[in-house]
Amino acid sequence: MEFKLLKANDGDAIHLRTKDEKGRFYNILIDGGTCATYSSKNKKGKSEPGELKQLIEHIKRQNEFIDLLILTHVDYDHIGGILMWFKQDADAKGLVKKVWFNSGRLIFEYFQQKEIEENLLKIKYISCSNTSIAQGVTFEDFIEDNNIWDRRIIKSGDELSMSGLKFTILSPSKDKLQLLLCKWEKESPISDTSRTSDYSSSLSELINSDSFTEDDSIHNGSAIAFVVEKQKKRILFLSDAHPQTIIDSLERLGYSPKTPLKVDFVKLSHHGSKLNTSIELLNHIQSDNFLISSKGSKHKLPDKRCLSRIIKNKKHVNLYFNYPELTSNIFTEKDFLDYPNFSIVEALEYIKI
């Protein structure tokens, strides 16, 4: 089993692959980042492929498929690249075998409520500058029309297996899904708009003045988070999930601070936001390796306070960045001297476990 954090700007796009019983690569794509993760225009107006498009073209050349596409939730920085791909590539529907997506229509059906028509918009009318929710339902129309949607609610407590992989779903809870029974609109949480970074503070200052407030974004609370396991190797993908939801799921599975979940890697929730990683959550997880997917440009993520909690909590920490140049802005020489238990790792290639 191996994976790569694609360069997704300030979003998530993760390629996980393993070999099935016949020796064929089984490809899983977890989110698609922003539109630019698929393609963007340079200063001369010429289109340039992003890492998502490069990955898709490679999979085509190898005569492989995206065997499972997981759209964790509807925010732009997770769905934009997928929409751009589906708009520009006529072969997309033939390349994807199965999709997990908790769409608006499916959620309303699950709770036996009448769907809200405004949530159901067609793909040809939506651009990447529109609301995240509009993008979500656009995606829903496409996957339903092309019969690639595994039409089920993915929720905490589910255990799913395929191609030698075991998925244990930790988020969303039924309560978090129920909060989406409303007209879907673009969210702009106060915590994520016009915010400044905390990089000028030292690790010591942040650790000694720490307090925790949990993310209250409805969209983030609906994110699909899970443990994927193969042959005793585990990765915890947290998407943008709320920490208390993850804690509750882990405790239902029998984990606790005394008997934490042991995983090889943790993909931090919400690009390393201080609102999505608590000390209590870290006490329920045993791992040395934490993954940060963020360019740091839009919402000044990751928060240094989030990273300080990990560094304080763990005996040894490897922090993996898909934009490693960001770390020179976050950490000072004094930070490394004060806390020699953490290391920075460039996450630019595939990581095998």
Coordinates of C-alpha atoms in Angstrom, one line a residue, residues 54-346:
Q54 CA -1.0 14.2 -14.6
L55 CA -2.1 11.3 -12.4
I56 CA -5.3 10.7 -14.4
E57 CA -3.3 10.6 -17.7
H58 CA -0.8 8.2 -16.1
I59 CA -3.6 5.9 -15.0
K60 CA -5.0 5.9 -18.5
R61 CA -1.7 5.1 -20.1
Q62 CA -1.4 2.1 -17.7
N63 CA -4.8 0.9 -18.7
E64 CA -5.9 1.2 -15.1
F65 CA -9.0 2.8 -13.4
I66 CA -9.9 5.0 -10.5
D67 CA -11.5 2.0 -8.8
L68 CA -12.9 4.1 -5.9
L69 CA -13.4 7.9 -5.8
I70 CA -14.2 9.2 -2.4
L71 CA -15.6 12.7 -2.2
T72 CA -15.4 13.4 1.5
H73 CA -17.6 16.5 1.5
V74 CA -18.7 19.4 -0.7
D75 CA -16.2 22.2 0.0
Y76 CA -14.5 23.7 -3.0
D77 CA -11.0 22.8 -1.9
H78 CA -12.0 19.1 -2.1
I79 CA -14.3 19.0 -5.1
G80 CA -13.1 21.7 -7.5
G81 CA -10.5 19.5 -9.2
I82 CA -12.9 16.7 -9.7
L83 CA -15.5 19.0 -11.3
M84 CA -12.8 20.5 -13.6
W85 CA -11.8 17.0 -14.6
F86 CA -15.3 15.9 -15.4
K87 CA -16.0 19.0 -17.4
Q88 CA -12.9 18.7 -19.5
D89 CA -12.4 15.0 -20.0
A90 CA -15.0 13.0 -21.9
D91 CA -13.3 9.8 -20.7
A92 CA -13.9 10.5 -17.0
K93 CA -17.1 8.5 -16.7
G94 CA -15.4 5.4 -18.1
L95 CA -12.3 5.8 -15.9
V96 CA -14.2 5.8 -12.5
K97 CA -15.6 2.5 -11.3
K98 CA -17.2 3.5 -8.0
V99 CA -17.9 6.8 -6.1
W100 CA -18.6 7.4 -2.4
F101 CA -20.5 10.7 -1.9
N102 CA -23.0 11.7 0.7
S103 CA -25.0 14.0 -1.6
G104 CA -27.9 16.2 -0.7
R105 CA -30.4 14.0 -2.4
L106 CA -29.1 10.9 -0.6
I107 CA -29.1 12.6 2.8
F108 CA -32.7 13.8 2.3
E109 CA -33.8 10.3 1.3
Y110 CA -32.0 8.8 4.3
F111 CA -33.9 11.0 6.7
Q112 CA -37.1 10.6 4.6
Q113 CA -37.4 14.3 4.0
K114 CA -38.4 16.1 0.8
E115 CA -35.3 17.4 -1.1
I116 CA -34.8 21.1 -1.7
E117 CA -34.9 21.8 -5.4
E118 CA -32.5 24.7 -5.2
N119 CA -29.8 22.2 -4.1
L120 CA -30.1 20.3 -7.4
L121 CA -28.2 22.3 -10.1
K122 CA -26.9 21.1 -13.5
I123 CA -23.2 20.9 -14.2
K124 CA -23.2 23.1 -17.3
Y125 CA -24.4 26.1 -15.3
I126 CA -21.8 25.8 -12.6
S127 CA -18.2 27.2 -12.6
C128 CA -15.5 26.7 -10.1
S129 CA -16.2 30.1 -8.6
N130 CA -19.7 29.2 -7.5
T131 CA -20.7 27.9 -4.1
S132 CA -19.3 24.7 -2.7
I133 CA -22.8 23.3 -2.3
A134 CA -23.7 24.0 -5.9
Q135 CA -20.6 22.1 -6.9
G136 CA -21.6 19.2 -4.7
V137 CA -25.0 18.7 -6.3
T138 CA -23.5 19.2 -9.7
F139 CA -21.2 16.3 -9.0
E140 CA -24.2 14.2 -7.8
D141 CA -26.0 14.7 -11.1
F142 CA -23.0 13.5 -13.1
I143 CA -22.3 10.4 -11.1
E144 CA -25.9 9.3 -11.0
D145 CA -26.5 9.9 -14.7
N146 CA -23.4 7.8 -15.5
N147 CA -24.1 4.9 -13.1
I148 CA -20.8 5.1 -11.2
W149 CA -22.3 6.1 -7.8
D150 CA -22.3 3.5 -5.0
R151 CA -25.5 5.0 -3.8
R152 CA -25.3 4.6 -0.1
I153 CA -24.9 6.9 2.9
I154 CA -21.3 6.5 4.3
K155 CA -21.4 7.1 8.0
S156 CA -19.6 6.4 11.3
G157 CA -19.9 2.8 12.4
D158 CA -19.7 1.4 8.8
E159 CA -17.1 -1.2 7.9
L160 CA -16.5 -1.8 4.2
S161 CA -14.0 -4.1 2.5
M162 CA -12.7 -4.2 -1.1
S163 CA -9.6 -5.5 -2.8
G164 CA -7.9 -6.5 0.4
L165 CA -8.6 -3.2 2.1
K166 CA -10.7 -2.6 5.2
F167 CA -12.3 0.8 5.7
T168 CA -13.6 1.7 9.1
I169 CA -15.7 4.9 8.9
L170 CA -15.3 7.3 11.8
S171 CA -17.2 10.4 10.4
P172 CA -19.8 11.7 9.8
S173 CA -22.2 10.7 12.6
K174 CA -25.9 10.6 11.9
D175 CA -26.3 13.9 13.9
K176 CA -23.8 15.7 11.7
L177 CA -25.5 14.5 8.5
Q178 CA -28.9 15.7 9.9
L179 CA -27.5 19.3 10.1
L180 CA -27.4 19.3 6.3
L181 CA -31.2 19.1 6.0
C182 CA -31.5 22.7 4.9
K183 CA -30.8 24.8 1.8
W184 CA -27.1 24.3 1.0
E185 CA -25.2 27.5 0.9
K186 CA -21.6 28.5 0.8
E187 CA -20.1 28.7 4.3
S188 CA -17.5 31.3 5.2
P189 CA -16.7 30.5 8.9
I190 CA -15.3 33.5 10.8
S191 CA -12.4 31.4 11.8
D192 CA -11.3 31.0 8.2
T193 CA -11.8 34.4 6.7
S194 CA -9.4 37.3 6.9
R195 CA -7.4 35.3 9.4
T196 CA -3.7 35.9 10.2
S197 CA -1.2 33.2 10.8
D198 CA 0.3 32.4 14.3
Y199 CA 3.7 31.7 12.8
S200 CA 5.4 34.7 14.7
S201 CA 4.7 32.9 18.0
S202 CA 7.2 30.3 19.2
L203 CA 6.3 26.7 19.9
S204 CA 6.9 27.4 23.6
E205 CA 4.5 30.3 23.6
L206 CA 1.8 28.4 21.9
I207 CA 2.1 25.4 24.1
N208 CA 2.1 27.4 27.3
S209 CA -0.9 29.4 26.3
D210 CA -3.0 26.7 24.7
S211 CA -6.8 26.5 24.7
F212 CA -9.1 24.6 22.4
T213 CA -12.3 25.6 20.5
E214 CA -13.8 23.1 18.2
D215 CA -14.7 23.7 14.6
D216 CA -18.4 24.4 14.1
S217 CA -18.6 24.3 10.3
I218 CA -21.6 22.2 9.3
H219 CA -19.9 21.1 6.1
N220 CA -16.7 20.0 7.8
G221 CA -18.8 18.1 10.3
S222 CA -20.3 16.1 7.5
A223 CA -16.9 15.0 6.1
I224 CA -16.1 11.3 5.5
A225 CA -13.2 10.3 7.7
F226 CA -11.9 6.7 8.0
V227 CA -9.1 4.3 8.8
V228 CA -7.9 2.2 5.8
E229 CA -6.1 -1.0 6.7
K230 CA -4.2 -3.7 4.8
Q231 CA -2.1 -6.4 6.4
K232 CA -1.9 -4.6 9.8
K233 CA -0.8 -1.3 8.1
R234 CA -3.2 1.5 8.8
I235 CA -3.7 5.1 7.7
L236 CA -6.1 7.5 9.3
F237 CA -7.6 10.0 6.8
L238 CA -9.4 12.7 8.7
S239 CA -10.6 15.0 5.8
D240 CA -12.0 18.1 7.6
A241 CA -13.8 16.1 10.3
H242 CA -14.7 17.4 13.7
P243 CA -12.4 15.9 16.5
Q244 CA -15.2 15.0 18.9
T245 CA -16.9 13.0 16.2
I246 CA -13.7 11.0 15.7
I247 CA -13.2 10.6 19.5
D248 CA -16.8 9.3 19.9
S249 CA -16.3 6.8 17.1
L250 CA -12.9 5.6 18.4
E251 CA -14.4 5.1 21.9
R252 CA -17.3 3.1 20.5
L253 CA -14.7 0.8 18.9
G254 CA -13.0 0.4 22.2
Y255 CA -10.1 2.8 21.9
S256 CA -9.1 5.2 24.7
P257 CA -6.1 7.2 25.9
K258 CA -4.9 4.0 27.6
T259 CA -5.5 1.9 24.5
P260 CA -5.2 4.3 21.6
L261 CA -5.7 3.5 17.9
K262 CA -2.3 2.6 16.4
V263 CA -1.8 3.9 12.9
D264 CA 1.2 4.3 10.6
F265 CA 0.1 7.8 9.3
V266 CA -2.5 10.4 10.2
K267 CA -3.7 12.9 7.6
L268 CA -4.5 15.9 9.8
S269 CA -8.0 17.2 9.7
H270 CA -8.8 20.5 7.9
H271 CA -5.2 21.1 6.7
G272 CA -3.9 21.3 10.2
S273 CA -6.4 23.8 11.6
K274 CA -6.2 24.4 15.4
L275 CA -10.0 23.9 15.5
N276 CA -9.8 20.3 14.3
T277 CA -7.1 18.7 16.3
S278 CA -7.4 18.6 20.1
I279 CA -5.2 17.1 22.8
E280 CA -8.0 14.7 23.6
L281 CA -8.1 13.5 20.0
L282 CA -4.3 13.1 20.0
N283 CA -4.5 11.0 23.2
H284 CA -6.7 8.5 21.4
I285 CA -4.2 8.0 18.5
Q286 CA -0.8 6.5 18.5
S287 CA 1.4 7.5 15.6
D288 CA 4.7 9.2 14.8
N289 CA 3.7 10.4 11.4
F290 CA 1.4 13.3 10.6
L291 CA 0.5 14.5 7.1
I292 CA -0.3 18.2 6.2
S293 CA -1.9 19.0 2.9
S294 CA -1.8 22.8 2.5
K295 CA 0.0 25.5 0.5
G296 CA -0.8 27.9 3.3
S297 CA -1.9 30.7 1.0
K298 CA -5.7 31.0 1.5
H299 CA -6.5 30.4 5.1
K300 CA -3.0 30.5 6.5
L301 CA -3.1 26.8 7.4
P302 CA -1.7 24.8 9.0
D303 CA -2.0 26.6 12.3
K304 CA 1.2 26.4 14.3
R305 CA -0.9 25.9 17.4
C306 CA -2.2 22.7 15.9
L307 CA 1.3 21.5 15.2
S308 CA 2.5 22.5 18.7
R309 CA -0.1 20.2 20.3
I310 CA 1.2 17.3 18.3
I311 CA 4.8 18.1 19.2
K312 CA 4.0 18.4 22.8
N313 CA 1.9 15.3 22.9
K314 CA 4.2 12.8 21.1
K315 CA 7.7 11.6 22.0
H316 CA 8.8 11.8 18.4
V317 CA 7.0 13.4 15.5
N318 CA 7.5 13.4 11.7
L319 CA 5.6 16.2 10.1
Y320 CA 5.0 15.5 6.3
F321 CA 4.3 18.5 4.1
N322 CA 3.3 18.4 0.5
Y323 CA 4.5 22.1 0.3
P324 CA 7.7 21.8 2.4
E325 CA 8.8 25.3 1.6
L326 CA 6.0 26.5 3.9
T327 CA 7.9 25.1 6.9
S328 CA 10.6 27.9 6.8
N329 CA 7.8 30.3 7.6
I330 CA 6.4 28.3 10.4
F331 CA 9.3 27.1 12.4
T332 CA 12.4 29.0 13.7
E333 CA 15.8 27.6 14.7
K334 CA 14.7 28.1 18.3
D335 CA 11.7 25.9 17.8
F336 CA 14.0 23.0 16.7
L337 CA 16.3 23.6 19.6
D338 CA 13.5 23.8 22.2
Y339 CA 11.7 20.7 20.8
P340 CA 14.2 18.3 19.2
N341 CA 11.6 15.6 19.1
F342 CA 10.1 16.7 15.7
S343 CA 11.3 16.5 12.2
I344 CA 10.1 17.9 8.9
V345 CA 9.7 15.5 5.9
E346 CA 9.1 16.5 2.3

